[in-house]
CSV table of C-alpha atoms in Angstrom, one decimal:
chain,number,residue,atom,x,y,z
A,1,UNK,CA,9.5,-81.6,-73.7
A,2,UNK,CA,11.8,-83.6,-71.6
A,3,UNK,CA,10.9,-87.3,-71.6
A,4,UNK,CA,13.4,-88.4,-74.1
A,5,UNK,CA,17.0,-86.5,-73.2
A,6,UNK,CA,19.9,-88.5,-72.6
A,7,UNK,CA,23.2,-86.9,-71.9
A,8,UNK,CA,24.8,-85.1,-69.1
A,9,UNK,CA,22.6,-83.0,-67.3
A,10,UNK,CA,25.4,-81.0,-64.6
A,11,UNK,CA,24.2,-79.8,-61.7
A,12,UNK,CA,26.1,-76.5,-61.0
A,13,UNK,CA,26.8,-74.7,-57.9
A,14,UNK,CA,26.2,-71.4,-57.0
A,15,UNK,CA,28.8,-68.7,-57.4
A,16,UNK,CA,29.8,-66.6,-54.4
A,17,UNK,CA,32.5,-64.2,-52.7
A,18,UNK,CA,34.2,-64.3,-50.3
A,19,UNK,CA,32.0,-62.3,-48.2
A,20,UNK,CA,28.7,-64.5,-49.3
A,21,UNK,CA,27.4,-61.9,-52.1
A,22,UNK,CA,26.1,-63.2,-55.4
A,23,UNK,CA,29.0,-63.8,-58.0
A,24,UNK,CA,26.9,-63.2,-60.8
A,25,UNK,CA,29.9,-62.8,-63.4
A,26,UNK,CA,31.5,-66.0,-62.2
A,27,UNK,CA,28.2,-67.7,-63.4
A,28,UNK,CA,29.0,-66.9,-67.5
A,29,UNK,CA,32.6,-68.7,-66.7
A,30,UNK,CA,31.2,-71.5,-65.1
A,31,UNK,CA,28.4,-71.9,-67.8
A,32,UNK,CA,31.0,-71.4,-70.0
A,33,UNK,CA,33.2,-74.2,-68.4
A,34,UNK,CA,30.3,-77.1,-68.3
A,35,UNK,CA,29.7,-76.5,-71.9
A,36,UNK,CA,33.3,-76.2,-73.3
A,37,UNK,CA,33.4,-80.2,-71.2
A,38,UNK,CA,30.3,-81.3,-73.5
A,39,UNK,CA,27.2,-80.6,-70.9
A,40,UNK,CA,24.3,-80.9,-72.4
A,41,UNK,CA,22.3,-79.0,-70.5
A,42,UNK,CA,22.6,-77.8,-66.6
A,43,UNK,CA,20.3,-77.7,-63.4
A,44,UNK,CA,20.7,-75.1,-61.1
A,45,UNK,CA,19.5,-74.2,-57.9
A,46,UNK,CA,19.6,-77.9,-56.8
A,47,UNK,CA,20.5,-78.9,-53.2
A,48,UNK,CA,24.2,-78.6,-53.7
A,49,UNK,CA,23.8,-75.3,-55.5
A,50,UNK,CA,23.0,-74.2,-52.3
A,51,UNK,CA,19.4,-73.0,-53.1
A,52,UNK,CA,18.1,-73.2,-49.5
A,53,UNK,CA,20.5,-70.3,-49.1
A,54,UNK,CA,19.0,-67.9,-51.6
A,55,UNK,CA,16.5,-65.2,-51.1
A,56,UNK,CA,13.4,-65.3,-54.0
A,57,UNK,CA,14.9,-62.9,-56.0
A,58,UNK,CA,18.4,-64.1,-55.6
A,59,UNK,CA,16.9,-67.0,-56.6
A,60,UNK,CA,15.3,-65.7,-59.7
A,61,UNK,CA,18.5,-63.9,-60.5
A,62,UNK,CA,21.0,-66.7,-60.4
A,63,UNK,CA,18.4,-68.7,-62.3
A,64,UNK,CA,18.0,-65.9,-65.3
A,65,UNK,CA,22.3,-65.7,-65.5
A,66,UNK,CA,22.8,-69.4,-66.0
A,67,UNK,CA,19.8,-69.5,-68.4
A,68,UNK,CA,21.1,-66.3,-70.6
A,69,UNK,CA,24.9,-67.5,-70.7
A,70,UNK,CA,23.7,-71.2,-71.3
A,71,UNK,CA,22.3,-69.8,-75.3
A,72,UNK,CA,19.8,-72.1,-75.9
A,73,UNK,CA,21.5,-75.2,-74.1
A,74,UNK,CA,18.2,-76.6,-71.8
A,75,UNK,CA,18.5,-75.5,-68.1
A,76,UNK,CA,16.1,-77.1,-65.3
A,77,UNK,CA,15.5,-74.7,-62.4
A,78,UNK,CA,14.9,-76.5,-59.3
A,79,UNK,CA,12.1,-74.7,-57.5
A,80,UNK,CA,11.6,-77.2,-54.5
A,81,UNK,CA,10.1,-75.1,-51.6
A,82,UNK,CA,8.0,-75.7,-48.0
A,83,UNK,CA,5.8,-72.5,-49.2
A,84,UNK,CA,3.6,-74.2,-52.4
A,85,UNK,CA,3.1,-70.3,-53.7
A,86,UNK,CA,6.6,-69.9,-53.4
A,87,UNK,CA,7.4,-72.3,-55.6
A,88,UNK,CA,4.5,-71.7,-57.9
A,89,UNK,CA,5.9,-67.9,-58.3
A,90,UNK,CA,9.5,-69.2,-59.0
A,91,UNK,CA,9.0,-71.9,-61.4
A,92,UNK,CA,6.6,-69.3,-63.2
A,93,UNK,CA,9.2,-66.5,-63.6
A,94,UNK,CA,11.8,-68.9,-64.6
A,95,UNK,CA,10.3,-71.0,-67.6
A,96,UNK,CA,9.3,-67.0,-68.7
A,97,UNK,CA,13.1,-66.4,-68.9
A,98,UNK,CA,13.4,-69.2,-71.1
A,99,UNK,CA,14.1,-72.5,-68.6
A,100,UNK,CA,13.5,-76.0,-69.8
A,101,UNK,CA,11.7,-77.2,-66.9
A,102,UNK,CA,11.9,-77.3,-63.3
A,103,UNK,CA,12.9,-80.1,-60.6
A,104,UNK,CA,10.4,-80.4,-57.9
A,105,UNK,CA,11.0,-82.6,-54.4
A,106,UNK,CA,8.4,-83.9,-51.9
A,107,UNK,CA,8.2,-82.2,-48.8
A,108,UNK,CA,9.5,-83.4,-46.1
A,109,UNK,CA,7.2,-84.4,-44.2
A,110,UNK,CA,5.4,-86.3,-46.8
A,111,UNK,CA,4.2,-90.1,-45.2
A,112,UNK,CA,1.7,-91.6,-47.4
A,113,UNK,CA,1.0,-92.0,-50.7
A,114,UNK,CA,-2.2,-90.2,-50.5
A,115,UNK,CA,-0.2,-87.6,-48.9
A,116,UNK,CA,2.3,-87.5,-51.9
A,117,UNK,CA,-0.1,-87.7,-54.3
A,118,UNK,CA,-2.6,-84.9,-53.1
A,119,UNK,CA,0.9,-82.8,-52.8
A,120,UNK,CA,1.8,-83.2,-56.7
A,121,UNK,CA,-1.9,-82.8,-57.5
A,122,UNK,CA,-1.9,-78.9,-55.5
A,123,UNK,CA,1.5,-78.2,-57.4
A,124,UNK,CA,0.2,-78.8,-61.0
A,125,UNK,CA,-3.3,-77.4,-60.3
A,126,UNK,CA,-1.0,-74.1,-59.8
A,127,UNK,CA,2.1,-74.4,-62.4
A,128,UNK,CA,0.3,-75.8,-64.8
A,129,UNK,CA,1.7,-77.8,-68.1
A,130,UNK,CA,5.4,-77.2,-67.2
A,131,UNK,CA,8.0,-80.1,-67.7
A,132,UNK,CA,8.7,-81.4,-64.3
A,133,UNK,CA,11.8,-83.3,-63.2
A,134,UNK,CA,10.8,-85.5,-60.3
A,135,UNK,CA,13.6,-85.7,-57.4
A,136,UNK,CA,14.0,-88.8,-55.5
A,137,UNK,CA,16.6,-87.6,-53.1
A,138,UNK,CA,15.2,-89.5,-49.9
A,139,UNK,CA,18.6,-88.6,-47.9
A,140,UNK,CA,17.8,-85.2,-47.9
A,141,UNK,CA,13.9,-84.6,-48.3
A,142,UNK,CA,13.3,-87.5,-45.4
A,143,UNK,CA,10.6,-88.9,-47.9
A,144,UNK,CA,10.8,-92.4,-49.7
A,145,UNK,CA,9.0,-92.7,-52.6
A,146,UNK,CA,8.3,-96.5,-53.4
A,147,UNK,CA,8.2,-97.3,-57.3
A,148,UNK,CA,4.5,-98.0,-57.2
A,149,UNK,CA,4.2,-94.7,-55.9
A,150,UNK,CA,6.2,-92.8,-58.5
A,151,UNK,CA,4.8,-95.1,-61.4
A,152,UNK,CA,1.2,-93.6,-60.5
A,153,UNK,CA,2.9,-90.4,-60.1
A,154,UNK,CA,4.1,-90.2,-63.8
A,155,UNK,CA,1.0,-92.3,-65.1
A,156,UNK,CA,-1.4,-88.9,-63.1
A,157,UNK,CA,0.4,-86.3,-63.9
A,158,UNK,CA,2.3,-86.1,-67.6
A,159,UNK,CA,4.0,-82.9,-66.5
A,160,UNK,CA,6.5,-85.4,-65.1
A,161,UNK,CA,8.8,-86.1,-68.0
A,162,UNK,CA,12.4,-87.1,-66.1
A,163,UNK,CA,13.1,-89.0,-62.6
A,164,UNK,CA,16.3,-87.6,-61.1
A,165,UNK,CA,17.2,-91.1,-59.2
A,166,UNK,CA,18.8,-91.0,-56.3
A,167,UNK,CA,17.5,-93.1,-53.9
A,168,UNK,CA,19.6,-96.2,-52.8
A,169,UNK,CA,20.5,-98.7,-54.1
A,170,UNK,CA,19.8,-96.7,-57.0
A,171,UNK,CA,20.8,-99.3,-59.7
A,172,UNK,CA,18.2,-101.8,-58.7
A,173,UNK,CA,15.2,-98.8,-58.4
A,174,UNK,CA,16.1,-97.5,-61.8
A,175,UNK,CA,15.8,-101.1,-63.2
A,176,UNK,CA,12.5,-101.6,-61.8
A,177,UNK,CA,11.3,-97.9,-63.1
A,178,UNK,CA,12.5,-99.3,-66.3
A,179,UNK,CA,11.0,-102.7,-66.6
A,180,UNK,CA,7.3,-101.2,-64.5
A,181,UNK,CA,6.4,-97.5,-67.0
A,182,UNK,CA,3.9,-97.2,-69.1
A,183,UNK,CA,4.8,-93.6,-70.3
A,184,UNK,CA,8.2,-93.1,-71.0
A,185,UNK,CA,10.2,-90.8,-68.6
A,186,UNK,CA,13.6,-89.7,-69.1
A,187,UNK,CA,15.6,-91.0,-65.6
A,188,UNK,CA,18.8,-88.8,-65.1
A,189,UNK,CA,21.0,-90.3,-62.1
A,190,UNK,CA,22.0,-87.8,-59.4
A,191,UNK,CA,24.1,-89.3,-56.3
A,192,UNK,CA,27.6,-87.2,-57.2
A,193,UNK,CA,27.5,-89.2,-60.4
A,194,UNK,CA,29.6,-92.3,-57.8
A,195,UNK,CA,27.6,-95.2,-59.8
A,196,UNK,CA,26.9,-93.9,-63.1
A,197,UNK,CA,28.8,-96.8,-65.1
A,198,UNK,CA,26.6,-99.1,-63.4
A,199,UNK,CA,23.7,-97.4,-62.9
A,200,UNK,CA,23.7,-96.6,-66.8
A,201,UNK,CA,23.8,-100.4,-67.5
A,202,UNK,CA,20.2,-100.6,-65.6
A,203,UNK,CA,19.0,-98.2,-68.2
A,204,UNK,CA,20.1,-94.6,-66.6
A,205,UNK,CA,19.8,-92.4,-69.5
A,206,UNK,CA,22.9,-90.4,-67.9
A,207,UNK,CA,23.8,-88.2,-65.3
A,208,UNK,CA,22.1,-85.2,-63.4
A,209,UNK,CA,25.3,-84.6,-61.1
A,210,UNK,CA,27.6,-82.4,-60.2
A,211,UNK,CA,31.7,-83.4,-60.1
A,212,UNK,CA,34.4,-80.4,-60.6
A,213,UNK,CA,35.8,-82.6,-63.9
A,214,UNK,CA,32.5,-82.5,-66.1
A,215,UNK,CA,34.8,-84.2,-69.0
A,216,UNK,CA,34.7,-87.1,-67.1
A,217,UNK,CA,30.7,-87.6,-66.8
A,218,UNK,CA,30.5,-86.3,-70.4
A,219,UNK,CA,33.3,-89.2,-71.4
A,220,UNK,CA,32.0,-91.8,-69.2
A,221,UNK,CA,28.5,-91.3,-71.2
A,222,UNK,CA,29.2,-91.1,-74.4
A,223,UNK,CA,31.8,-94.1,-74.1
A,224,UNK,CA,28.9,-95.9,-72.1
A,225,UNK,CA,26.2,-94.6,-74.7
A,226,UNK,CA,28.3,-96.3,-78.1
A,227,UNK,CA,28.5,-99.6,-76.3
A,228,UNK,CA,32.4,-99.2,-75.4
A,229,UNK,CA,31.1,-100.2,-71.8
A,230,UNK,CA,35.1,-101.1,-70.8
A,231,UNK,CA,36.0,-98.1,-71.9
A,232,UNK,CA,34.1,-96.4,-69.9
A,233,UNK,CA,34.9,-97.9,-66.7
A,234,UNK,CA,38.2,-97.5,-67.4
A,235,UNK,CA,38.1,-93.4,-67.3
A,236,UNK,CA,35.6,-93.6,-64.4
A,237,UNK,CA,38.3,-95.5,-62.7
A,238,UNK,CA,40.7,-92.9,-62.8
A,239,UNK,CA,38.1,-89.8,-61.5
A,240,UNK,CA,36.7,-92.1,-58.5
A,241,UNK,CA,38.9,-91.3,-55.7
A,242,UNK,CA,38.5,-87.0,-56.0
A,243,UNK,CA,34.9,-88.4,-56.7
A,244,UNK,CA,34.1,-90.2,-53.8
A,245,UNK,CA,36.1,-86.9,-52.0
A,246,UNK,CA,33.3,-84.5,-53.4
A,247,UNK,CA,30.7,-86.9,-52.1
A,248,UNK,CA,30.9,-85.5,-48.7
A,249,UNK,CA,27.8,-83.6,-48.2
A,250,UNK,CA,28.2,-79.9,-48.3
A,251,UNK,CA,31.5,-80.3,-47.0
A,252,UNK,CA,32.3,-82.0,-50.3
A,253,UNK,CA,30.9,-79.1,-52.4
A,254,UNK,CA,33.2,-76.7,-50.6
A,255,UNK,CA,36.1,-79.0,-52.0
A,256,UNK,CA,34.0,-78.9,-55.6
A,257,UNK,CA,34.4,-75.5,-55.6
A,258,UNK,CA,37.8,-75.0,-54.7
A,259,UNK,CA,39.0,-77.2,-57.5
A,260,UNK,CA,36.2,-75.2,-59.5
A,261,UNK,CA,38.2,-72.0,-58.6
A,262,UNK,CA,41.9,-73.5,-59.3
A,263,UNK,CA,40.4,-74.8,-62.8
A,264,UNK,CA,39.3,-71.1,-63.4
A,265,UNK,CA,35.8,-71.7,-63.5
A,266,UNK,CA,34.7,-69.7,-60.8
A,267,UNK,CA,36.6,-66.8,-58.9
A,268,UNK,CA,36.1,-67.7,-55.2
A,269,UNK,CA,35.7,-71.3,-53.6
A,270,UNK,CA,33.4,-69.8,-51.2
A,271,UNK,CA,30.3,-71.2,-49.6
A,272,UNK,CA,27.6,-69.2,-48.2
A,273,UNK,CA,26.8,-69.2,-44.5
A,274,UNK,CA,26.4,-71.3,-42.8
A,275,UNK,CA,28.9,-73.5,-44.6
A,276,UNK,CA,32.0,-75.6,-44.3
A,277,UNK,CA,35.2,-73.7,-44.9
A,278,UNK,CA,38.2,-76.1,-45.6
A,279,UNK,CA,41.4,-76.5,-43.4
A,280,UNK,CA,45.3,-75.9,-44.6
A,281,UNK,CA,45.0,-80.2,-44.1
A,282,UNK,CA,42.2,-80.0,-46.6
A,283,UNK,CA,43.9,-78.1,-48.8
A,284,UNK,CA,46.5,-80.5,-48.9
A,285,UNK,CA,44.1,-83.4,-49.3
A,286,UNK,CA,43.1,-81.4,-52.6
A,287,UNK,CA,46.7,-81.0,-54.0
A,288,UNK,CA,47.3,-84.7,-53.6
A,289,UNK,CA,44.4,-86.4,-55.3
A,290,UNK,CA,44.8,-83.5,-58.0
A,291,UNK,CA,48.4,-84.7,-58.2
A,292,UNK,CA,47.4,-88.4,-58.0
A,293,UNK,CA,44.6,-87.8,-60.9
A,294,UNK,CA,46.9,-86.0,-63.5
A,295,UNK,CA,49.5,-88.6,-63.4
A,296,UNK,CA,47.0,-91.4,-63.7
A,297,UNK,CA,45.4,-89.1,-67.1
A,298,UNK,CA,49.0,-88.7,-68.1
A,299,UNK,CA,50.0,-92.3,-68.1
A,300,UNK,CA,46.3,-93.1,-70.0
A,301,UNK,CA,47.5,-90.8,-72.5
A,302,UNK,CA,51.2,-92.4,-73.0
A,303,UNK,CA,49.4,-95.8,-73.5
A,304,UNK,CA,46.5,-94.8,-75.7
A,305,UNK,CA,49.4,-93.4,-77.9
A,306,UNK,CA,51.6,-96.7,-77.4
A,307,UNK,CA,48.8,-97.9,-79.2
């Protein structure tokens, strides 16, 4: 069951070499790396992970890795797919390798709420009792799911146990999830993680996000989580600007992943094809918020210890 975790829910990206094969080894060092930063739990194959690039059974493959190296730690599969027996075959294999649950989107293409809700009704019909995380990621599905919509959504269907939030402005929609449910669903918020402070004072039970410094989003919550509020802001502050710089789209996960690869998570910074691949200038881009970020942690450090 998912409807009541809280924590930091990472959303990991997809290993790869430089010539676009499967790094299947870099996954145990990456799983390895969200956990050692206090994860408590991952999602994989999300829209940043580049899922859309994946074959079924690379699909099924990167899936299984994360799941085994994660030892016991929940992992959410996202099995969002145009092809309805596609996705009933993936989300099948993968909660028989052990996953948590799965994340499921609307297609695009998806208009009304009859539409939306004869779509959720075919999917469960087919996968059956597994926890579902519902996506609201209008900016990429094309689909905009209203909160009287999604309320009748989780009130039909108790295979929905968590909202990944990311429509905008997110704050105000999770507050109104809130304040509207009947049944209790976890809501995990997604966005790069670029609101969390706030969107965890609306009642965000944490995030479901991906950021190249996971210590931060696992900080940030557990600060925010105790009631040190202040606190938390504070060492948001600091991670905002190479935040906001990962918040680029895909373009932005290519920068992810090369801080990734120069924090010795992953081997290769490399994005499958089609893909952005980043520019000398970008490079340097990198080096100077790194720079920037380690001062601004190292002069945190010299006044917590004034203290």
């Amino acid at each position: 069951m998912l409807d009541h975790i809280k924590g930091v829910y990472i959303i990991a990206q997809t290993p790869f070499a430089e010539d676009g094969a499967l790094d299947l080894p870099s996954i145990d060092t990456l799983t390895d790396f969200y956990f050692r930063h206090r994860a408590d739990g991952l999602t994989v194959l999300g829209v940043s992970g580049e899922s859309g690039k994946l074959g079924a059974e690379e699909a099924l493959a990167v899936a299984e890795r994360f799941i085994q190296r994660a030892k016991g730690h929940p992992v959410i599969v996202g099995v969002s797919n145009p092809s309805l027996a596609a996705l009933a075959e993936l989300a099948g294999r993968v909660m028989d390798r052990g996953a948590a649950g799965v994340m499921i989107a609307p297609p695009g293409g998806t208009r009304t709420e009859e539409e939306l809700f004869g779509y959720f009704d075919a999917v469960f019909r087919r996968i059956g009792q597994v926890p579902t995380v519902l996506q609201d990621f209008p900016f990429s599905t094309g689909v905009w799911m209203s909160v009287p919509s999604m309320l009748r959504l989780i009130e039909a269907f108790p295979q929905i146990q968590v909202v990944k939030a990311e429509d905008i402005p997110s704050p105000a929609k999770i507050s109104r999830l809130r304040a509207s449910q009947g049944r209790r669903v976890a809501i995990l918020t997604g966005n790069n993680a670029l609101y969390l402070p706030t969107e965890m004072d609306h009642g965000a039970d944490g995030p479901m996000a991906g950021f190249s410094h996971p210590e931060m989003l696992s900080e940030v919550y557990r600060l925010h989580a105790s009631g040190q509020r202040e606190a938390a802001r504070d060492v948001f502050d600091r991670y905002l600007p190479l935040l906001n710089y990962e918040g680029q789209g895909f373009w932005g996960v290519a920068a992810r992943k090369e801080v990734l690869r120069r924090r010795g998570a992953i081997r290769s910074g490399a994005m499958r094809q089609p893909g952005p691949r980043l520019t000398p200038e970008d490079l340097r881009d990198i080096d100077l918020l790194l720079e920037r970020l380690g001062r601004s942690l190292a002069e945190a450090g010299k006044t917590a210890a004034a203290a």
